[in-house]
Each structure stands twice: as C-alpha cells, then as structure tokens.
C-alpha positions as a Python dict, from the first residue, in 0.01 Angstrom:
ca = {
    (1, 'D'): (0, 0, 0),
    (2, 'F'): (316, -154, 103),
    (3, 'F'): (668, -88, 22),
    (4, 'E'): (1001, -168, 211),
    (5, 'G'): (1378, -32, 92),
    (6, 'R'): (1730, -202, 201),
    (7, 'G'): (2032, -180, 173),
    (8, 'D'): (2413, -312, 316),
    (9, 'Y'): (2715, -111, 315),
    (10, 'Q'): (3034, -228, 405),
    (11, 'I'): (3213, 92, 623),
    (12, 'S'): (3639, -122, 612),
    (13, 'S'): (3703, -508, 583),
    (14, 'N'): (3568, -563, 925),
    (15, 'Q'): (3292, -378, 1021),
    (16, 'F'): (2936, -393, 845),
    (17, 'L'): (2642, -149, 820),
    (18, 'S'): (2270, -290, 744),
    (19, 'G'): (1884, -121, 736),
    (20, 'S'): (1601, -126, 579),
    (21, 'F'): (1302, 6, 591),
    (22, 'N'): (931, -66, 638),
    (23, 'H'): (581, 100, 521),
    (24, 'I'): (226, -49, 520),
    (25, 'N'): (-71, 209, 425),
    (26, 'S'): (-387, 14, 468),
    (27, 'P'): (-700, 223, 338),
    (28, 'D'): (-1121, 144, 542),
    (29, 'L'): (-1368, 244, 616),
    (30, 'T'): (-1647, 43, 839),
    (31, 'S'): (-1998, 133, 955),
    (32, 'G'): (-1975, 299, 1265),
    (33, 'G'): (-2268, 172, 1455),
    (34, 'I'): (-2472, 456, 1483),
    (35, 'A'): (-2646, 554, 1167),
    (36, 'G'): (-2448, 801, 1010),
    (37, 'S'): (-2156, 726, 1162),
    (38, 'S'): (-1866, 571, 1049),
    (39, 'F'): (-1594, 464, 1183),
    (40, 'L'): (-1184, 553, 1018),
    (41, 'R'): (-987, 289, 1022),
    (42, 'D'): (-748, 403, 776),
    (43, 'S'): (-422, 216, 918),
    (44, 'Y'): (-103, 320, 855),
    (45, 'G'): (257, 293, 983),
    (46, 'Y'): (642, 199, 956),
    (47, 'N'): (902, 0, 1060),
    (48, 'I'): (1266, 116, 1085),
    (49, 'A'): (1602, -155, 1161),
    (50, 'T'): (1886, -81, 1157),
    (51, 'N'): (2171, -375, 1223),
    (52, 'Y'): (2600, -331, 1329),
    (53, 'T'): (2820, -610, 1312),
    (54, 'W'): (3232, -548, 1412),
    (55, 'T'): (3502, -858, 1385),
    (56, 'I'): (3713, -710, 1617),
    (57, 'T'): (3935, -1055, 1543),
    (58, 'P'): (3902, -1379, 1373),
    (59, 'N'): (3746, -1485, 1774),
    (60, 'T'): (3536, -1207, 1854),
    (61, 'V'): (3214, -1015, 1724),
    (62, 'F'): (3058, -725, 1833),
    (63, 'H'): (2680, -634, 1742),
    (64, 'A'): (2388, -457, 1767),
    (65, 'S'): (2077, -392, 1675),
    (66, 'F'): (1798, -61, 1650),
    (67, 'G'): (1510, -57, 1528),
    (68, 'H'): (1181, 125, 1595),
    (69, 'T'): (842, 33, 1456),
    (70, 'W'): (525, 290, 1451),
    (71, 'I'): (177, 111, 1381),
    (72, 'N'): (-116, 344, 1360),
    (73, 'L'): (-479, 232, 1340),
    (74, 'H'): (-654, 535, 1291),
    (75, 'L'): (-951, 410, 1583),
    (76, 'S'): (-1141, 711, 1457),
    (77, 'S'): (-1529, 766, 1419),
    (78, 'K'): (-1690, 1071, 1260),
    (79, 'W'): (-2036, 1176, 1249),
    (80, 'D'): (-2112, 1156, 809),
    (81, 'K'): (-2244, 1534, 699),
    (82, 'L'): (-2149, 1693, 1033),
    (83, 'D'): (-1966, 2057, 1004),
    (84, 'Y'): (-1754, 1946, 1235),
    (85, 'D'): (-1637, 2389, 1224),
    (86, 'S'): (-1960, 2542, 1305),
    (87, 'F'): (-2086, 2276, 1502),
    (88, 'V'): (-1866, 2090, 1703),
    (89, 'E'): (-1611, 2433, 1756),
    (90, 'P'): (-1865, 2710, 1917),
    (91, 'N'): (-2007, 2411, 2169),
    (92, 'W'): (-1754, 2217, 2266),
    (93, 'P'): (-1438, 2475, 2156),
    (94, 'W'): (-1139, 2193, 2393),
    (95, 'A'): (-1252, 1923, 2156),
    (96, 'C'): (-1095, 2127, 1883),
    (97, 'G'): (-707, 2171, 1791),
    (98, 'R'): (-605, 1832, 1838),
    (99, 'S'): (-463, 1625, 1659),
    (100, 'E'): (-625, 1438, 1307),
    (101, 'G'): (-949, 1577, 1426),
    (102, 'F'): (-1168, 1645, 1158),
    (103, 'G'): (-1300, 2024, 951),
    (104, 'S'): (-988, 2258, 944),
    (105, 'K'): (-993, 2250, 1306),
    (106, 'S'): (-912, 1995, 1386),
    (107, 'C'): (-1223, 1919, 1588),
    (108, 'W'): (-1362, 1587, 1770),
    (109, 'A'): (-1786, 1575, 1905),
    (110, 'P'): (-1740, 1463, 2229),
    (111, 'M'): (-1886, 1110, 2239),
    (112, 'M'): (-2265, 1049, 2125),
    (113, 'Q'): (-2442, 694, 2212),
    (114, 'I'): (-2740, 562, 2280),
    (115, 'A'): (-2851, 275, 2435),
    (116, 'G'): (-2751, -102, 2217),
    (117, 'Y'): (-2528, 58, 1990),
    (118, 'G'): (-2229, 135, 1977),
    (119, 'A'): (-2072, 482, 2108),
    (120, 'V'): (-1911, 745, 1860),
    (121, 'N'): (-1629, 955, 1899),
    (122, 'N'): (-1516, 694, 2146),
    (123, 'F'): (-1170, 721, 2048),
    (124, 'D'): (-884, 967, 2192),
    (125, 'T'): (-591, 1037, 1891),
    (126, 'H'): (-374, 749, 2086),
    (127, 'E'): (-618, 503, 2051),
    (128, 'G'): (-523, 193, 1825),
    (129, 'Q'): (-165, 271, 1824),
    (130, 'T'): (139, 153, 1864),
    (131, 'D'): (567, 246, 1905),
    (132, 'I'): (813, 22, 1956),
    (133, 'W'): (1197, 101, 2060),
    (134, 'E'): (1454, -116, 2051),
    (135, 'F'): (1835, -142, 2091),
    (136, 'T'): (1991, -515, 2046),
    (137, 'P'): (2405, -472, 2114),
    (138, 'S'): (2620, -891, 2212),
    (139, 'L'): (2946, -965, 2209),
    (140, 'E'): (3063, -1290, 2111),
    (141, 'H'): (3401, -1475, 2156),
    (142, 'V'): (3469, -1806, 2042),
    (143, 'Y'): (3737, -1957, 2274),
    (144, 'G'): (3829, -2300, 2173),
    (145, 'N'): (3606, -2513, 2197),
    (146, 'H'): (3407, -2236, 2398),
    (147, 'T'): (3168, -1953, 2306),
    (148, 'I'): (3118, -1633, 2510),
    (149, 'K'): (2819, -1451, 2493),
    (150, 'V'): (2658, -1171, 2649),
    (151, 'G'): (2451, -898, 2587),
    (152, 'G'): (2089, -755, 2603),
    (153, 'T'): (1787, -558, 2547),
    (154, 'V'): (1694, -164, 2587),
    (155, 'A'): (1379, -173, 2484),
    (156, 'R'): (1093, 145, 2530),
    (157, 'H'): (713, -37, 2393),
    (158, 'R'): (356, 209, 2434),
    (159, 'I'): (77, 55, 2314),
    (160, 'W'): (-247, 215, 2378),
    (161, 'A'): (-549, -68, 2250),
    (162, 'D'): (-790, -100, 2489),
    (163, 'T'): (-1104, -130, 2229),
}
C-alpha cells in the first residue's frame, strides 16, 4: 500500500510553502527457518517534507527544506501457536511490556536457536528501523554575472540494521 499527499501555499507574493506526505505499508510473512516459527516482515514507513522559499529581492532568494523519514522493516520473529501470555510472561517477565511484542502483554520470547538453523527472536524492537531528520537552508544572491550561494545541512540519521 502506498499513498501520497502534496500541497502548495502562497503566503505572499514573495513567499511560498509546500509540503508532502508519503506512506508505505508492505505486509509479508515468511518462514523463520525453524519449523513453527515465522519472521514478520510487515514493513511500513513515511516521509514528511516541507519547503519554504522567500524571494527577498529579485536577486536574493532564501530557501529552506525540512524532512523526516521513518521506516520500520519490522524484523521481528515469533513462534507460531505459542501462547506468549501464559508461557513467556511467567518465565521471563523482563521480556514483556516491550513495544510491538506479542500477546496481550507485548512479550518477546528469549532467543532460541538450533545449530544450523536461523535463530528465532534474535531481533529487538529497533532492529531494521531507519529514522532520518534533515534541515537544509540556503541563501542565494545574483550579482551581475556572479552567483553566491551559501547554505548547509543539519541531519540526524539513526539506522538500526545489523542483520
């Protein structure tokens, strides 16, 4: 599933604002490598972007962009047909109350592995997530045959993907 929304707004004769929003959801469920387990691949995310342009003079323009992208590949694994509430919570209470866990108490069973097979529950809640914030301002001035442009980028990239 994918959808996008866009909008433009003219604040005044020399100021413009635009924005967009994109959302993606890509559900998928695959085998976890051990009989009775599965990997969830319900990937989803969004992108929000805004742009501001101010024409200060006919020769001088200020432009600023702001964007936020967040993607969750949802690289979690689970045991099929396991009653997480009655099995995990009494034995491993520290593994409950986590975001996006399973059962009514949001539990994750501890990692279990059989030699030669893929491990089950070896992903934590942040695994496969990408969180990016960016702000990019610039100022441009045209003087005769010369163009002077100054600007920069302030960014914060958080990527959890060591699979």
